Amino acid sequence: MLGGKVEIEQALIDTPEFQQLKEVIENTLWHNNERVYDHALFVLKNLKQIIEEVPETVQVKLKEKTGERSRQELLSIATILHDISKTECIVTNENGTTSCPDHEETGAGKAVEILKRFGLSEAELDYISEIIRSHALTDAIFTPDNKISEEAHKELKNRFLNSIYIELMLLTFADAMSEYTVVSNPEEYALKMDFYRREVKSL
Protein backbone atom coordinates (compact mmCIF):
# COMPACT_ATOMS: atom_id res chain seq x y z
CA MET A 1 0.00 0.00 0.00
CA LEU A 2 1.27 3.45 -0.87
CA GLY A 3 0.84 6.06 1.82
CA GLY A 4 2.09 9.45 0.69
CA LYS A 5 -0.01 11.76 -1.46
CA VAL A 6 2.75 12.52 -3.96
CA GLU A 7 3.81 8.87 -3.97
CA ILE A 8 0.41 7.55 -5.04
CA GLU A 9 -0.08 10.36 -7.56
CA GLN A 10 3.16 9.50 -9.34
CA ALA A 11 2.46 5.78 -9.10
CA LEU A 12 -0.89 6.30 -10.83
CA ILE A 13 0.72 8.40 -13.55
CA ASP A 14 3.24 5.59 -14.07
CA THR A 15 0.58 2.89 -14.53
CA PRO A 16 0.29 1.35 -18.01
CA GLU A 17 -3.33 2.51 -18.19
CA PHE A 18 -2.43 6.15 -17.64
CA GLN A 19 0.58 5.98 -19.94
CA GLN A 20 -1.70 4.70 -22.71
CA LEU A 21 -3.45 8.08 -22.66
CA LYS A 22 -0.44 9.47 -24.51
CA GLU A 23 -1.83 7.74 -27.60
CA VAL A 24 -5.36 9.14 -27.23
CA ILE A 25 -5.81 12.43 -29.08
CA GLU A 26 -8.98 14.51 -28.72
CA ASN A 27 -10.15 17.02 -31.29
CA THR A 28 -13.24 18.94 -30.15
CA LEU A 29 -14.30 22.47 -29.27
CA TRP A 30 -12.70 21.81 -25.87
CA HIS A 31 -9.54 19.96 -26.95
CA ASN A 32 -7.43 21.00 -29.93
CA ASN A 33 -5.66 17.78 -30.98
CA GLU A 34 -4.70 17.32 -27.34
CA ARG A 35 -3.38 14.14 -25.74
CA VAL A 36 -5.62 13.00 -22.89
CA TYR A 37 -2.42 12.34 -20.94
CA ASP A 38 -1.40 16.00 -21.16
CA HIS A 39 -4.92 17.18 -20.39
CA ALA A 40 -5.18 15.12 -17.21
CA LEU A 41 -1.87 16.43 -15.89
CA PHE A 42 -2.85 19.99 -16.79
CA VAL A 43 -6.11 19.62 -14.86
CA LEU A 44 -4.20 18.25 -11.85
CA LYS A 45 -1.87 21.25 -11.96
CA ASN A 46 -4.83 23.62 -12.17
CA LEU A 47 -6.54 21.86 -9.27
CA LYS A 48 -3.55 22.34 -6.99
CA GLN A 49 -3.39 26.01 -7.90
CA ILE A 50 -7.11 26.48 -7.22
CA ILE A 51 -6.91 24.73 -3.84
CA GLU A 52 -4.13 27.07 -2.75
CA GLU A 53 -6.49 29.99 -3.33
CA VAL A 54 -9.81 28.69 -1.98
CA PRO A 55 -11.21 30.08 1.29
CA GLU A 56 -9.84 28.58 4.49
CA THR A 57 -13.24 27.05 5.24
CA VAL A 58 -12.95 24.97 2.07
CA GLN A 59 -9.39 23.93 2.87
CA VAL A 60 -10.57 22.72 6.28
CA LYS A 61 -13.30 20.62 4.65
CA LEU A 62 -10.78 19.15 2.22
CA LYS A 63 -8.71 17.92 5.18
CA GLU A 64 -11.62 15.79 6.39
CA LYS A 65 -10.99 12.08 5.92
CA THR A 66 -12.87 9.36 4.12
CA GLY A 67 -11.14 6.15 5.09
CA GLU A 68 -7.43 6.79 5.62
CA ARG A 69 -7.10 9.66 3.16
CA SER A 70 -8.27 13.24 3.11
CA ARG A 71 -10.90 14.52 0.71
CA GLN A 72 -8.16 16.51 -1.01
CA GLU A 73 -6.05 13.38 -1.57
CA LEU A 74 -9.03 11.49 -2.95
CA LEU A 75 -9.92 14.42 -5.20
CA SER A 76 -6.38 14.49 -6.60
CA ILE A 77 -6.60 10.78 -7.35
CA ALA A 78 -9.98 11.25 -9.04
CA THR A 79 -8.56 14.13 -11.06
CA ILE A 80 -5.69 12.03 -12.40
CA LEU A 81 -8.10 9.28 -13.42
CA HIS A 82 -11.16 11.31 -14.43
CA ASP A 83 -10.67 10.58 -18.16
CA ILE A 84 -8.96 7.22 -17.78
CA SER A 85 -11.41 5.28 -19.97
CA LYS A 86 -11.08 7.54 -23.00
CA THR A 87 -8.63 4.94 -24.33
CA GLU A 88 -11.60 2.62 -24.87
CA CYS A 89 -14.36 5.19 -25.42
CA ILE A 90 -12.90 7.56 -27.99
CA VAL A 91 -14.69 7.73 -31.34
CA THR A 92 -13.24 9.53 -34.36
CA ASN A 93 -15.84 11.00 -36.67
CA GLU A 94 -15.58 11.34 -40.46
CA ASN A 95 -14.74 15.04 -40.15
CA GLY A 96 -11.83 14.31 -37.81
CA THR A 97 -13.51 15.42 -34.61
CA THR A 98 -13.73 13.06 -31.65
CA SER A 99 -16.11 12.17 -28.86
CA CYS A 100 -15.93 9.91 -25.82
CA PRO A 101 -19.45 8.68 -25.00
CA ASP A 102 -20.04 7.28 -21.52
CA HIS A 103 -16.43 7.78 -20.46
CA GLU A 104 -17.57 8.96 -17.03
CA GLU A 105 -19.38 5.73 -16.13
CA THR A 106 -16.82 3.39 -17.65
CA GLY A 107 -14.03 5.50 -16.19
CA ALA A 108 -15.42 5.12 -12.68
CA GLY A 109 -15.28 1.35 -13.00
CA LYS A 110 -11.84 1.31 -14.60
CA ALA A 111 -10.47 3.62 -11.91
CA VAL A 112 -11.67 1.26 -9.19
CA GLU A 113 -9.93 -1.70 -10.83
CA ILE A 114 -6.68 0.27 -11.05
CA LEU A 115 -6.92 1.57 -7.49
CA LYS A 116 -7.53 -1.87 -6.01
CA ARG A 117 -3.85 -2.51 -6.72
CA PHE A 118 -2.98 0.34 -4.34
CA GLY A 119 -4.82 -0.89 -1.27
CA LEU A 120 -7.53 1.76 -1.04
CA SER A 121 -10.52 1.00 1.16
CA GLU A 122 -14.03 0.42 -0.17
CA ALA A 123 -15.08 3.81 1.21
CA GLU A 124 -12.22 5.52 -0.63
CA LEU A 125 -12.97 3.65 -3.85
CA ASP A 126 -16.65 4.57 -3.65
CA TYR A 127 -15.80 8.23 -3.06
CA ILE A 128 -13.39 8.45 -5.99
CA SER A 129 -15.65 6.55 -8.37
CA GLU A 130 -18.59 8.83 -7.56
CA ILE A 131 -16.53 11.91 -8.41
CA ILE A 132 -15.42 10.41 -11.73
CA ARG A 133 -18.90 9.13 -12.57
CA SER A 134 -20.46 12.55 -11.89
CA HIS A 135 -17.88 14.98 -13.21
CA ALA A 136 -19.68 15.78 -16.47
CA LEU A 137 -23.01 16.54 -14.79
CA THR A 138 -21.89 20.13 -14.33
CA ASP A 139 -22.16 20.57 -18.12
CA ALA A 140 -25.92 21.04 -17.69
CA ILE A 141 -25.29 24.29 -15.80
CA PHE A 142 -24.06 25.98 -18.97
CA THR A 143 -26.61 26.47 -21.75
CA PRO A 144 -25.76 26.42 -25.49
CA ASP A 145 -26.41 30.17 -25.68
CA ASN A 146 -23.80 30.83 -22.97
CA LYS A 147 -26.03 31.38 -19.98
CA ILE A 148 -26.25 29.78 -16.55
CA SER A 149 -29.14 27.39 -15.93
CA GLU A 150 -30.05 28.19 -12.34
CA GLU A 151 -32.40 25.21 -12.30
CA ALA A 152 -29.65 22.78 -13.31
CA HIS A 153 -27.26 24.35 -10.82
CA LYS A 154 -29.77 24.07 -7.99
CA GLU A 155 -30.53 20.46 -8.87
CA LEU A 156 -26.84 19.53 -8.89
CA LYS A 157 -26.19 21.33 -5.62
CA ASN A 158 -29.14 19.71 -3.87
CA ARG A 159 -28.06 16.28 -5.08
CA PHE A 160 -24.43 16.47 -3.99
CA LEU A 161 -24.24 19.17 -1.30
CA ASN A 162 -23.77 16.67 1.52
CA SER A 163 -21.30 14.51 -0.36
CA ILE A 164 -19.04 15.56 -3.27
CA TYR A 165 -20.30 18.99 -4.32
CA ILE A 166 -17.04 20.70 -3.34
CA GLU A 167 -15.03 18.10 -5.23
CA LEU A 168 -17.17 18.45 -8.35
CA MET A 169 -16.84 22.22 -8.35
CA LEU A 170 -13.06 22.12 -7.89
CA LEU A 171 -12.45 19.37 -10.45
CA THR A 172 -14.66 20.89 -13.12
CA PHE A 173 -13.21 24.35 -12.47
CA ALA A 174 -9.73 22.92 -13.04
CA ASP A 175 -11.00 21.05 -16.09
CA ALA A 176 -12.64 24.15 -17.56
CA MET A 177 -9.45 26.16 -17.07
CA SER A 178 -7.70 23.82 -19.50
CA GLU A 179 -10.35 24.02 -22.22
CA TYR A 180 -9.58 25.12 -25.76
CA THR A 181 -12.73 27.25 -25.56
CA VAL A 182 -10.40 30.03 -24.46
CA VAL A 183 -9.73 30.21 -28.23
CA SER A 184 -12.69 28.43 -29.87
CA ASN A 185 -15.43 30.04 -27.76
CA PRO A 186 -14.11 32.85 -25.53
CA GLU A 187 -17.61 33.77 -24.37
CA GLU A 188 -18.22 30.26 -23.04
CA TYR A 189 -14.79 30.19 -21.40
CA ALA A 190 -15.38 33.54 -19.67
CA LEU A 191 -18.81 32.41 -18.48
CA LYS A 192 -17.37 29.28 -16.91
CA MET A 193 -14.47 31.07 -15.26
CA ASP A 194 -16.80 33.67 -13.74
CA PHE A 195 -19.23 31.01 -12.50
CA TYR A 196 -16.57 28.82 -10.91
CA ARG A 197 -14.73 31.70 -9.25
CA ARG A 198 -17.95 32.90 -7.64
CA GLU A 199 -19.07 29.41 -6.68
CA VAL A 200 -15.76 28.41 -5.12
CA LYS A 201 -15.80 31.53 -2.94
CA SER A 202 -19.23 30.55 -1.64
CA LEU A 203 -18.46 26.91 -0.82
CSV table of C-alpha atoms in Angstrom, one decimal:
chain,number,residue,atom,x,y,z
A,1,MET,CA,0.0,0.0,0.0
A,2,LEU,CA,1.3,3.4,-0.9
A,3,GLY,CA,0.8,6.1,1.8
A,4,GLY,CA,2.1,9.4,0.7
A,5,LYS,CA,0.0,11.8,-1.5
A,6,VAL,CA,2.8,12.5,-4.0
A,7,GLU,CA,3.8,8.9,-4.0
A,8,ILE,CA,0.4,7.6,-5.0
A,9,GLU,CA,-0.1,10.4,-7.6
A,10,GLN,CA,3.2,9.5,-9.3
A,11,ALA,CA,2.5,5.8,-9.1
A,12,LEU,CA,-0.9,6.3,-10.8
A,13,ILE,CA,0.7,8.4,-13.5
A,14,ASP,CA,3.2,5.6,-14.1
A,15,THR,CA,0.6,2.9,-14.5
A,16,PRO,CA,0.3,1.3,-18.0
A,17,GLU,CA,-3.3,2.5,-18.2
A,18,PHE,CA,-2.4,6.2,-17.6
A,19,GLN,CA,0.6,6.0,-19.9
A,20,GLN,CA,-1.7,4.7,-22.7
A,21,LEU,CA,-3.5,8.1,-22.7
A,22,LYS,CA,-0.4,9.5,-24.5
A,23,GLU,CA,-1.8,7.7,-27.6
A,24,VAL,CA,-5.4,9.1,-27.2
A,25,ILE,CA,-5.8,12.4,-29.1
A,26,GLU,CA,-9.0,14.5,-28.7
A,27,ASN,CA,-10.2,17.0,-31.3
A,28,THR,CA,-13.2,18.9,-30.2
A,29,LEU,CA,-14.3,22.5,-29.3
A,30,TRP,CA,-12.7,21.8,-25.9
A,31,HIS,CA,-9.5,20.0,-26.9
A,32,ASN,CA,-7.4,21.0,-29.9
A,33,ASN,CA,-5.7,17.8,-31.0
A,34,GLU,CA,-4.7,17.3,-27.3
A,35,ARG,CA,-3.4,14.1,-25.7
A,36,VAL,CA,-5.6,13.0,-22.9
A,37,TYR,CA,-2.4,12.3,-20.9
A,38,ASP,CA,-1.4,16.0,-21.2
A,39,HIS,CA,-4.9,17.2,-20.4
A,40,ALA,CA,-5.2,15.1,-17.2
A,41,LEU,CA,-1.9,16.4,-15.9
A,42,PHE,CA,-2.8,20.0,-16.8
A,43,VAL,CA,-6.1,19.6,-14.9
A,44,LEU,CA,-4.2,18.2,-11.9
A,45,LYS,CA,-1.9,21.2,-12.0
A,46,ASN,CA,-4.8,23.6,-12.2
A,47,LEU,CA,-6.5,21.9,-9.3
A,48,LYS,CA,-3.5,22.3,-7.0
A,49,GLN,CA,-3.4,26.0,-7.9
A,50,ILE,CA,-7.1,26.5,-7.2
A,51,ILE,CA,-6.9,24.7,-3.8
A,52,GLU,CA,-4.1,27.1,-2.7
A,53,GLU,CA,-6.5,30.0,-3.3
A,54,VAL,CA,-9.8,28.7,-2.0
A,55,PRO,CA,-11.2,30.1,1.3
A,56,GLU,CA,-9.8,28.6,4.5
A,57,THR,CA,-13.2,27.1,5.2
A,58,VAL,CA,-13.0,25.0,2.1
A,59,GLN,CA,-9.4,23.9,2.9
A,60,VAL,CA,-10.6,22.7,6.3
A,61,LYS,CA,-13.3,20.6,4.6
A,62,LEU,CA,-10.8,19.2,2.2
A,63,LYS,CA,-8.7,17.9,5.2
A,64,GLU,CA,-11.6,15.8,6.4
A,65,LYS,CA,-11.0,12.1,5.9
A,66,THR,CA,-12.9,9.4,4.1
A,67,GLY,CA,-11.1,6.2,5.1
A,68,GLU,CA,-7.4,6.8,5.6
A,69,ARG,CA,-7.1,9.7,3.2
A,70,SER,CA,-8.3,13.2,3.1
A,71,ARG,CA,-10.9,14.5,0.7
A,72,GLN,CA,-8.2,16.5,-1.0
A,73,GLU,CA,-6.1,13.4,-1.6
A,74,LEU,CA,-9.0,11.5,-3.0
A,75,LEU,CA,-9.9,14.4,-5.2
A,76,SER,CA,-6.4,14.5,-6.6
A,77,ILE,CA,-6.6,10.8,-7.4
A,78,ALA,CA,-10.0,11.3,-9.0
A,79,THR,CA,-8.6,14.1,-11.1
A,80,ILE,CA,-5.7,12.0,-12.4
A,81,LEU,CA,-8.1,9.3,-13.4
A,82,HIS,CA,-11.2,11.3,-14.4
A,83,ASP,CA,-10.7,10.6,-18.2
A,84,ILE,CA,-9.0,7.2,-17.8
A,85,SER,CA,-11.4,5.3,-20.0
A,86,LYS,CA,-11.1,7.5,-23.0
A,87,THR,CA,-8.6,4.9,-24.3
A,88,GLU,CA,-11.6,2.6,-24.9
A,89,CYS,CA,-14.4,5.2,-25.4
A,90,ILE,CA,-12.9,7.6,-28.0
A,91,VAL,CA,-14.7,7.7,-31.3
A,92,THR,CA,-13.2,9.5,-34.4
A,93,ASN,CA,-15.8,11.0,-36.7
A,94,GLU,CA,-15.6,11.3,-40.5
A,95,ASN,CA,-14.7,15.0,-40.1
A,96,GLY,CA,-11.8,14.3,-37.8
A,97,THR,CA,-13.5,15.4,-34.6
A,98,THR,CA,-13.7,13.1,-31.6
A,99,SER,CA,-16.1,12.2,-28.9
A,100,CYS,CA,-15.9,9.9,-25.8
A,101,PRO,CA,-19.5,8.7,-25.0
A,102,ASP,CA,-20.0,7.3,-21.5
A,103,HIS,CA,-16.4,7.8,-20.5
A,104,GLU,CA,-17.6,9.0,-17.0
A,105,GLU,CA,-19.4,5.7,-16.1
A,106,THR,CA,-16.8,3.4,-17.7
A,107,GLY,CA,-14.0,5.5,-16.2
A,108,ALA,CA,-15.4,5.1,-12.7
A,109,GLY,CA,-15.3,1.4,-13.0
A,110,LYS,CA,-11.8,1.3,-14.6
A,111,ALA,CA,-10.5,3.6,-11.9
A,112,VAL,CA,-11.7,1.3,-9.2
A,113,GLU,CA,-9.9,-1.7,-10.8
A,114,ILE,CA,-6.7,0.3,-11.0
A,115,LEU,CA,-6.9,1.6,-7.5
A,116,LYS,CA,-7.5,-1.9,-6.0
A,117,ARG,CA,-3.9,-2.5,-6.7
A,118,PHE,CA,-3.0,0.3,-4.3
A,119,GLY,CA,-4.8,-0.9,-1.3
A,120,LEU,CA,-7.5,1.8,-1.0
A,121,SER,CA,-10.5,1.0,1.2
A,122,GLU,CA,-14.0,0.4,-0.2
A,123,ALA,CA,-15.1,3.8,1.2
A,124,GLU,CA,-12.2,5.5,-0.6
A,125,LEU,CA,-13.0,3.7,-3.8
A,126,ASP,CA,-16.7,4.6,-3.7
A,127,TYR,CA,-15.8,8.2,-3.1
A,128,ILE,CA,-13.4,8.4,-6.0
A,129,SER,CA,-15.7,6.6,-8.4
A,130,GLU,CA,-18.6,8.8,-7.6
A,131,ILE,CA,-16.5,11.9,-8.4
A,132,ILE,CA,-15.4,10.4,-11.7
A,133,ARG,CA,-18.9,9.1,-12.6
A,134,SER,CA,-20.5,12.5,-11.9
A,135,HIS,CA,-17.9,15.0,-13.2
A,136,ALA,CA,-19.7,15.8,-16.5
A,137,LEU,CA,-23.0,16.5,-14.8
A,138,THR,CA,-21.9,20.1,-14.3
A,139,ASP,CA,-22.2,20.6,-18.1
A,140,ALA,CA,-25.9,21.0,-17.7
A,141,ILE,CA,-25.3,24.3,-15.8
A,142,PHE,CA,-24.1,26.0,-19.0
A,143,THR,CA,-26.6,26.5,-21.8
A,144,PRO,CA,-25.8,26.4,-25.5
A,145,ASP,CA,-26.4,30.2,-25.7
A,146,ASN,CA,-23.8,30.8,-23.0
A,147,LYS,CA,-26.0,31.4,-20.0
A,148,ILE,CA,-26.3,29.8,-16.6
A,149,SER,CA,-29.1,27.4,-15.9
A,150,GLU,CA,-30.0,28.2,-12.3
A,151,GLU,CA,-32.4,25.2,-12.3
A,152,ALA,CA,-29.6,22.8,-13.3
A,153,HIS,CA,-27.3,24.4,-10.8
A,154,LYS,CA,-29.8,24.1,-8.0
A,155,GLU,CA,-30.5,20.5,-8.9
A,156,LEU,CA,-26.8,19.5,-8.9
A,157,LYS,CA,-26.2,21.3,-5.6
A,158,ASN,CA,-29.1,19.7,-3.9
A,159,ARG,CA,-28.1,16.3,-5.1
A,160,PHE,CA,-24.4,16.5,-4.0
A,161,LEU,CA,-24.2,19.2,-1.3
A,162,ASN,CA,-23.8,16.7,1.5
A,163,SER,CA,-21.3,14.5,-0.4
A,164,ILE,CA,-19.0,15.6,-3.3
A,165,TYR,CA,-20.3,19.0,-4.3
A,166,ILE,CA,-17.0,20.7,-3.3
A,167,GLU,CA,-15.0,18.1,-5.2
A,168,LEU,CA,-17.2,18.4,-8.4
A,169,MET,CA,-16.8,22.2,-8.3
A,170,LEU,CA,-13.1,22.1,-7.9
A,171,LEU,CA,-12.5,19.4,-10.5
A,172,THR,CA,-14.7,20.9,-13.1
A,173,PHE,CA,-13.2,24.4,-12.5
A,174,ALA,CA,-9.7,22.9,-13.0
A,175,ASP,CA,-11.0,21.0,-16.1
A,176,ALA,CA,-12.6,24.2,-17.6
A,177,MET,CA,-9.4,26.2,-17.1
A,178,SER,CA,-7.7,23.8,-19.5
A,179,GLU,CA,-10.4,24.0,-22.2
A,180,TYR,CA,-9.6,25.1,-25.8
A,181,THR,CA,-12.7,27.3,-25.6
A,182,VAL,CA,-10.4,30.0,-24.5
A,183,VAL,CA,-9.7,30.2,-28.2
A,184,SER,CA,-12.7,28.4,-29.9
A,185,ASN,CA,-15.4,30.0,-27.8
A,186,PRO,CA,-14.1,32.8,-25.5
A,187,GLU,CA,-17.6,33.8,-24.4
A,188,GLU,CA,-18.2,30.3,-23.0
A,189,TYR,CA,-14.8,30.2,-21.4
A,190,ALA,CA,-15.4,33.5,-19.7
A,191,LEU,CA,-18.8,32.4,-18.5
A,192,LYS,CA,-17.4,29.3,-16.9
A,193,MET,CA,-14.5,31.1,-15.3
A,194,ASP,CA,-16.8,33.7,-13.7
A,195,PHE,CA,-19.2,31.0,-12.5
A,196,TYR,CA,-16.6,28.8,-10.9
A,197,ARG,CA,-14.7,31.7,-9.3
A,198,ARG,CA,-17.9,32.9,-7.6
A,199,GLU,CA,-19.1,29.4,-6.7
A,200,VAL,CA,-15.8,28.4,-5.1
A,201,LYS,CA,-15.8,31.5,-2.9
A,202,SER,CA,-19.2,30.5,-1.6
A,203,LEU,CA,-18.5,26.9,-0.8
